Amino acid sequence: MTSLFTPYTLRSLTIPNRVWMAPMCQYSAEVFGPGAGVAHDWHFAHYAARATGGAGLILVEATAVSPQGRISPADLGLWNDTQVAALRRITSFLSERGTVPGIQLAHAGRKAATDRPWRGDGPVGPEEAWQVAGPSAVPYAEGYPVPDELTVEQIQQIVGQFADAARRALAAGFRVVEVHGAHGYLIHEFLSPLANRRTDRYGGSFENRARFALEVVDAVRGVWPQELPVFFRTSATDWTTENPEDGRDGWTAGDTVRLARELRGRGVDLMDVSTGGITSGIRIPTGPGYQVPFARRVRQEAGMPTAAVGLVTDPRQAEKILADGDADAVLLGRELLRDPHWPHRAAVEMGAAKRLPDQYAWAV
Ligand code: FNR
């Protein structure tokens, strides 16, 4: 028996295995006009292939709750009903294949309006740019725009946009919604003292910095059915305490455990544990499974189910993460870009039941 290919139930939802696809932006939607933020053939083919390859759950890429919240101008969005209809085509194929459709909802905050990575990653050119906003008027890094400091009223509007996007995600057929609280985007910007310099009730103490994250989660949980799970992606550390010589005072793994306990009490079902991204120039010691210890800590100390992510590339490595009790599932990113059939190959290697569709049975 493998753990990787054992089903996993959260609330009333059973996910057929524990090999899941991490959210990965495709930066491929149209930018202007009625096609803005709308999934099209590329997105369909991309997600359909990973479902055909046997992923138990697919988390569709960071999908913006508003045009201002897009990471790049070519991000998917869920601020209108055209976007809902296009995503429905994807969720219905995934569901038919037995892959659970999930989606990550995001607001990029001060890191919005950046370019597709293949065009150089920095702020987007003036023809596509918009004014970005964040908790404080502190830019992400040199060469990035100074964000507007959000007013309390604007913060409340964004909380409402998360709820509206979650409602649309449900209408589009998704069964898991993930709140993007990581990688230096808006929610993480509120959490981390490196981006949040506010002196009102959204800044300063841990409680105040966590307020926006908790309000978003409450709003999403409030519209998401009780029988379906909500995930939260965290950057478990800003890596400043792990690099004390860095001298900056960032978000820590201890903070994450505390946040996870709060989130568990508010109906979050699983924490997707990533790290980093709040600002440039911080050294991150990457290597195989380098973020797994953070998933383990959250699972053990907060009693919160976790998914581990980051340089998980080998079936035995993935199996060991589950067997050791570090996480309840693994999320694969780039490995699934390289090989959509990774889950099937892993099942064969581990002696589990095949995941190939009947149409491909000759290829076993
Ligand atoms: C990502 N990642 C990412 N993370 C996230 O939370 N939302 C997103 O939309 C994206 N987009 C994205 C695009 C691309 C092209 C890559 C390669 C990565 C991060 C991703 O989910 C994952 O955490 C990392 O890639 C680490 O896992 P792997 O790739 O080592 O398995």
mmCIF file with all atom_site columns, N, CA, C and O and ligand atoms in Angstrom, residues 22-25 62 104 180 183 233 309-311 332-334, ligand 1:
data_model
loop_
_atom_site.group_PDB
_atom_site.id
_atom_site.type_symbol
_atom_site.label_atom_id
_atom_site.label_alt_id
_atom_site.label_comp_id
_atom_site.label_asym_id
_atom_site.label_entity_id
_atom_site.label_seq_id
_atom_site.pdbx_PDB_ins_code
_atom_site.Cartn_x
_atom_site.Cartn_y
_atom_site.Cartn_z
_atom_site.occupancy
_atom_site.B_iso_or_equiv
_atom_site.pdbx_formal_charge
_atom_site.auth_seq_id
_atom_site.auth_comp_id
_atom_site.auth_asym_id
_atom_site.auth_atom_id
_atom_site.pdbx_PDB_model_num
ATOM   1  N N   . ALA A 1 22  ? 0.305  21.933 -8.107  1.00 0.00 ? 22  ALA A N   1
ATOM   2  C CA  . ALA A 1 22  ? 0.439  23.258 -7.483  1.00 0.00 ? 22  ALA A CA  1
ATOM   3  C C   . ALA A 1 22  ? -0.090 24.332 -8.427  1.00 0.00 ? 22  ALA A C   1
ATOM   4  O O   . ALA A 1 22  ? -0.019 24.174 -9.647  1.00 0.00 ? 22  ALA A O   1
ATOM   5  N N   . PRO A 1 23  ? -0.602 25.420 -7.868  1.00 0.00 ? 23  PRO A N   1
ATOM   6  C CA  . PRO A 1 23  ? -1.062 26.512 -8.738  1.00 0.00 ? 23  PRO A CA  1
ATOM   7  C C   . PRO A 1 23  ? 0.122  27.134 -9.475  1.00 0.00 ? 23  PRO A C   1
ATOM   8  O O   . PRO A 1 23  ? 1.137  27.440 -8.862  1.00 0.00 ? 23  PRO A O   1
ATOM   9  N N   . MET A 1 24  ? -0.015 27.278 -10.776 1.00 0.00 ? 24  MET A N   1
ATOM   10 C CA  . MET A 1 24  ? 1.060  27.884 -11.576 1.00 0.00 ? 24  MET A CA  1
ATOM   11 C C   . MET A 1 24  ? 0.479  28.779 -12.663 1.00 0.00 ? 24  MET A C   1
ATOM   12 O O   . MET A 1 24  ? -0.152 28.306 -13.612 1.00 0.00 ? 24  MET A O   1
ATOM   13 N N   . CYS A 1 25  ? 0.750  30.069 -12.523 1.00 0.00 ? 25  CYS A N   1
ATOM   14 C CA  . CYS A 1 25  ? 0.274  31.048 -13.501 1.00 0.00 ? 25  CYS A CA  1
ATOM   15 C C   . CYS A 1 25  ? 0.755  30.686 -14.897 1.00 0.00 ? 25  CYS A C   1
ATOM   16 O O   . CYS A 1 25  ? 1.919  30.318 -15.081 1.00 0.00 ? 25  CYS A O   1
ATOM   17 N N   . ALA A 1 62  ? -3.121 31.119 -9.726  1.00 0.00 ? 62  ALA A N   1
ATOM   18 C CA  . ALA A 1 62  ? -3.535 32.350 -9.060  1.00 0.00 ? 62  ALA A CA  1
ATOM   19 C C   . ALA A 1 62  ? -4.497 33.114 -9.974  1.00 0.00 ? 62  ALA A C   1
ATOM   20 O O   . ALA A 1 62  ? -4.117 33.537 -11.063 1.00 0.00 ? 62  ALA A O   1
ATOM   21 N N   . GLN A 1 104 ? -6.986 28.779 -7.012  1.00 0.00 ? 104 GLN A N   1
ATOM   22 C CA  . GLN A 1 104 ? -6.371 29.698 -6.066  1.00 0.00 ? 104 GLN A CA  1
ATOM   23 C C   . GLN A 1 104 ? -6.846 31.119 -6.364  1.00 0.00 ? 104 GLN A C   1
ATOM   24 O O   . GLN A 1 104 ? -6.725 31.580 -7.495  1.00 0.00 ? 104 GLN A O   1
ATOM   25 N N   . HIS A 1 180 ? -4.778 32.669 -1.566  1.00 0.00 ? 180 HIS A N   1
ATOM   26 C CA  . HIS A 1 180 ? -3.331 32.867 -1.762  1.00 0.00 ? 180 HIS A CA  1
ATOM   27 C C   . HIS A 1 180 ? -2.800 33.839 -0.714  1.00 0.00 ? 180 HIS A C   1
ATOM   28 O O   . HIS A 1 180 ? -2.922 35.053 -0.851  1.00 0.00 ? 180 HIS A O   1
ATOM   29 N N   . HIS A 1 183 ? 3.946  34.308 -0.931  1.00 0.00 ? 183 HIS A N   1
ATOM   30 C CA  . HIS A 1 183 ? 4.797  34.820 -2.015  1.00 0.00 ? 183 HIS A CA  1
ATOM   31 C C   . HIS A 1 183 ? 4.813  36.328 -2.182  1.00 0.00 ? 183 HIS A C   1
ATOM   32 O O   . HIS A 1 183 ? 4.998  36.844 -3.288  1.00 0.00 ? 183 HIS A O   1
ATOM   33 N N   . ARG A 1 233 ? -2.799 29.079 1.225   1.00 0.00 ? 233 ARG A N   1
ATOM   34 C CA  . ARG A 1 233 ? -1.361 28.955 0.936   1.00 0.00 ? 233 ARG A CA  1
ATOM   35 C C   . ARG A 1 233 ? -0.609 30.010 1.720   1.00 0.00 ? 233 ARG A C   1
ATOM   36 O O   . ARG A 1 233 ? -0.932 31.189 1.685   1.00 0.00 ? 233 ARG A O   1
ATOM   37 N N   . VAL A 1 309 ? 5.156  21.359 -0.597  1.00 0.00 ? 309 VAL A N   1
ATOM   38 C CA  . VAL A 1 309 ? 5.442  21.794 -1.968  1.00 0.00 ? 309 VAL A CA  1
ATOM   39 C C   . VAL A 1 309 ? 6.877  22.290 -2.046  1.00 0.00 ? 309 VAL A C   1
ATOM   40 O O   . VAL A 1 309 ? 7.434  22.731 -1.045  1.00 0.00 ? 309 VAL A O   1
ATOM   41 N N   . GLY A 1 310 ? 7.463  22.192 -3.229  1.00 0.00 ? 310 GLY A N   1
ATOM   42 C CA  . GLY A 1 310 ? 8.793  22.743 -3.447  1.00 0.00 ? 310 GLY A CA  1
ATOM   43 C C   . GLY A 1 310 ? 9.830  21.666 -3.653  1.00 0.00 ? 310 GLY A C   1
ATOM   44 O O   . GLY A 1 310 ? 10.195 20.962 -2.710  1.00 0.00 ? 310 GLY A O   1
ATOM   45 N N   . LEU A 1 311 ? 10.280 21.505 -4.902  1.00 0.00 ? 311 LEU A N   1
ATOM   46 C CA  . LEU A 1 311 ? 11.299 20.518 -5.252  1.00 0.00 ? 311 LEU A CA  1
ATOM   47 C C   . LEU A 1 311 ? 10.974 19.122 -4.739  1.00 0.00 ? 311 LEU A C   1
ATOM   48 O O   . LEU A 1 311 ? 11.832 18.439 -4.177  1.00 0.00 ? 311 LEU A O   1
ATOM   49 N N   . LEU A 1 332 ? 2.896  19.193 -6.705  1.00 0.00 ? 332 LEU A N   1
ATOM   50 C CA  . LEU A 1 332 ? 3.981  19.240 -7.681  1.00 0.00 ? 332 LEU A CA  1
ATOM   51 C C   . LEU A 1 332 ? 3.776  20.425 -8.615  1.00 0.00 ? 332 LEU A C   1
ATOM   52 O O   . LEU A 1 332 ? 2.681  20.609 -9.149  1.00 0.00 ? 332 LEU A O   1
ATOM   53 N N   . GLY A 1 333 ? 4.836  21.182 -8.809  1.00 0.00 ? 333 GLY A N   1
ATOM   54 C CA  . GLY A 1 333 ? 4.779  22.305 -9.735  1.00 0.00 ? 333 GLY A CA  1
ATOM   55 C C   . GLY A 1 333 ? 5.487  21.971 -11.024 1.00 0.00 ? 333 GLY A C   1
ATOM   56 O O   . GLY A 1 333 ? 4.935  21.324 -11.927 1.00 0.00 ? 333 GLY A O   1
ATOM   57 N N   . ARG A 1 334 ? 6.766  22.368 -11.081 1.00 0.00 ? 334 ARG A N   1
ATOM   58 C CA  . ARG A 1 334 ? 7.509  22.236 -12.341 1.00 0.00 ? 334 ARG A CA  1
ATOM   59 C C   . ARG A 1 334 ? 7.587  20.801 -12.841 1.00 0.00 ? 334 ARG A C   1
ATOM   60 O O   . ARG A 1 334 ? 7.631  20.575 -14.053 1.00 0.00 ? 334 ARG A O   1
HETATM 61 C C1  . FNR B 2 .   ? 4.501  29.133 -9.739  1.00 0.00 ? 1   FNR B C1  1
HETATM 62 N N1  . FNR B 2 .   ? 4.137  29.182 -8.385  1.00 0.00 ? 1   FNR B N1  1
HETATM 63 C C2  . FNR B 2 .   ? 2.940  29.737 -8.025  1.00 0.00 ? 1   FNR B C2  1
HETATM 64 N N2  . FNR B 2 .   ? 2.541  29.737 -6.725  1.00 0.00 ? 1   FNR B N2  1
HETATM 65 C C3  . FNR B 2 .   ? 1.318  30.161 -6.381  1.00 0.00 ? 1   FNR B C3  1
HETATM 66 O O1  . FNR B 2 .   ? 0.966  30.127 -5.210  1.00 0.00 ? 1   FNR B O1  1
HETATM 67 N N3  . FNR B 2 .   ? 0.450  30.642 -7.340  1.00 0.00 ? 1   FNR B N3  1
HETATM 68 C C4  . FNR B 2 .   ? 0.794  30.703 -8.650  1.00 0.00 ? 1   FNR B C4  1
HETATM 69 O O2  . FNR B 2 .   ? -0.024 31.067 -9.491  1.00 0.00 ? 1   FNR B O2  1
HETATM 70 C C5  . FNR B 2 .   ? 2.102  30.306 -9.009  1.00 0.00 ? 1   FNR B C5  1
HETATM 71 N N4  . FNR B 2 .   ? 2.539  30.424 -10.288 1.00 0.00 ? 1   FNR B N4  1
HETATM 72 C C6  . FNR B 2 .   ? 3.684  29.774 -10.694 1.00 0.00 ? 1   FNR B C6  1
HETATM 73 C C7  . FNR B 2 .   ? 4.026  29.707 -12.048 1.00 0.00 ? 1   FNR B C7  1
HETATM 74 C C8  . FNR B 2 .   ? 5.134  28.983 -12.454 1.00 0.00 ? 1   FNR B C8  1
HETATM 75 C C9  . FNR B 2 .   ? 5.470  28.901 -13.914 1.00 0.00 ? 1   FNR B C9  1
HETATM 76 C C10 . FNR B 2 .   ? 5.947  28.328 -11.496 1.00 0.00 ? 1   FNR B C10 1
HETATM 77 C C11 . FNR B 2 .   ? 7.149  27.499 -11.910 1.00 0.00 ? 1   FNR B C11 1
HETATM 78 C C12 . FNR B 2 .   ? 5.645  28.426 -10.162 1.00 0.00 ? 1   FNR B C12 1
HETATM 79 C C13 . FNR B 2 .   ? 4.890  28.388 -7.387  1.00 0.00 ? 1   FNR B C13 1
HETATM 80 C C14 . FNR B 2 .   ? 4.467  26.928 -7.453  1.00 0.00 ? 1   FNR B C14 1
HETATM 81 O O3  . FNR B 2 .   ? 3.115  26.764 -7.052  1.00 0.00 ? 1   FNR B O3  1
HETATM 82 C C15 . FNR B 2 .   ? 5.339  26.054 -6.521  1.00 0.00 ? 1   FNR B C15 1
HETATM 83 O O4  . FNR B 2 .   ? 5.133  26.444 -5.190  1.00 0.00 ? 1   FNR B O4  1
HETATM 84 C C16 . FNR B 2 .   ? 6.819  26.173 -6.863  1.00 0.00 ? 1   FNR B C16 1
HETATM 85 O O5  . FNR B 2 .   ? 7.028  26.046 -8.253  1.00 0.00 ? 1   FNR B O5  1
HETATM 86 C C17 . FNR B 2 .   ? 7.657  25.118 -6.131  1.00 0.00 ? 1   FNR B C17 1
HETATM 87 O O6  . FNR B 2 .   ? 7.247  23.823 -6.473  1.00 0.00 ? 1   FNR B O6  1
HETATM 88 P P1  . FNR B 2 .   ? 8.077  22.937 -7.578  1.00 0.00 ? 1   FNR B P1  1
HETATM 89 O O7  . FNR B 2 .   ? 7.999  23.627 -8.878  1.00 0.00 ? 1   FNR B O7  1
HETATM 90 O O8  . FNR B 2 .   ? 9.489  22.846 -7.078  1.00 0.00 ? 1   FNR B O8  1
HETATM 91 O O9  . FNR B 2 .   ? 7.377  21.608 -7.565  1.00 0.00 ? 1   FNR B O9  1
#
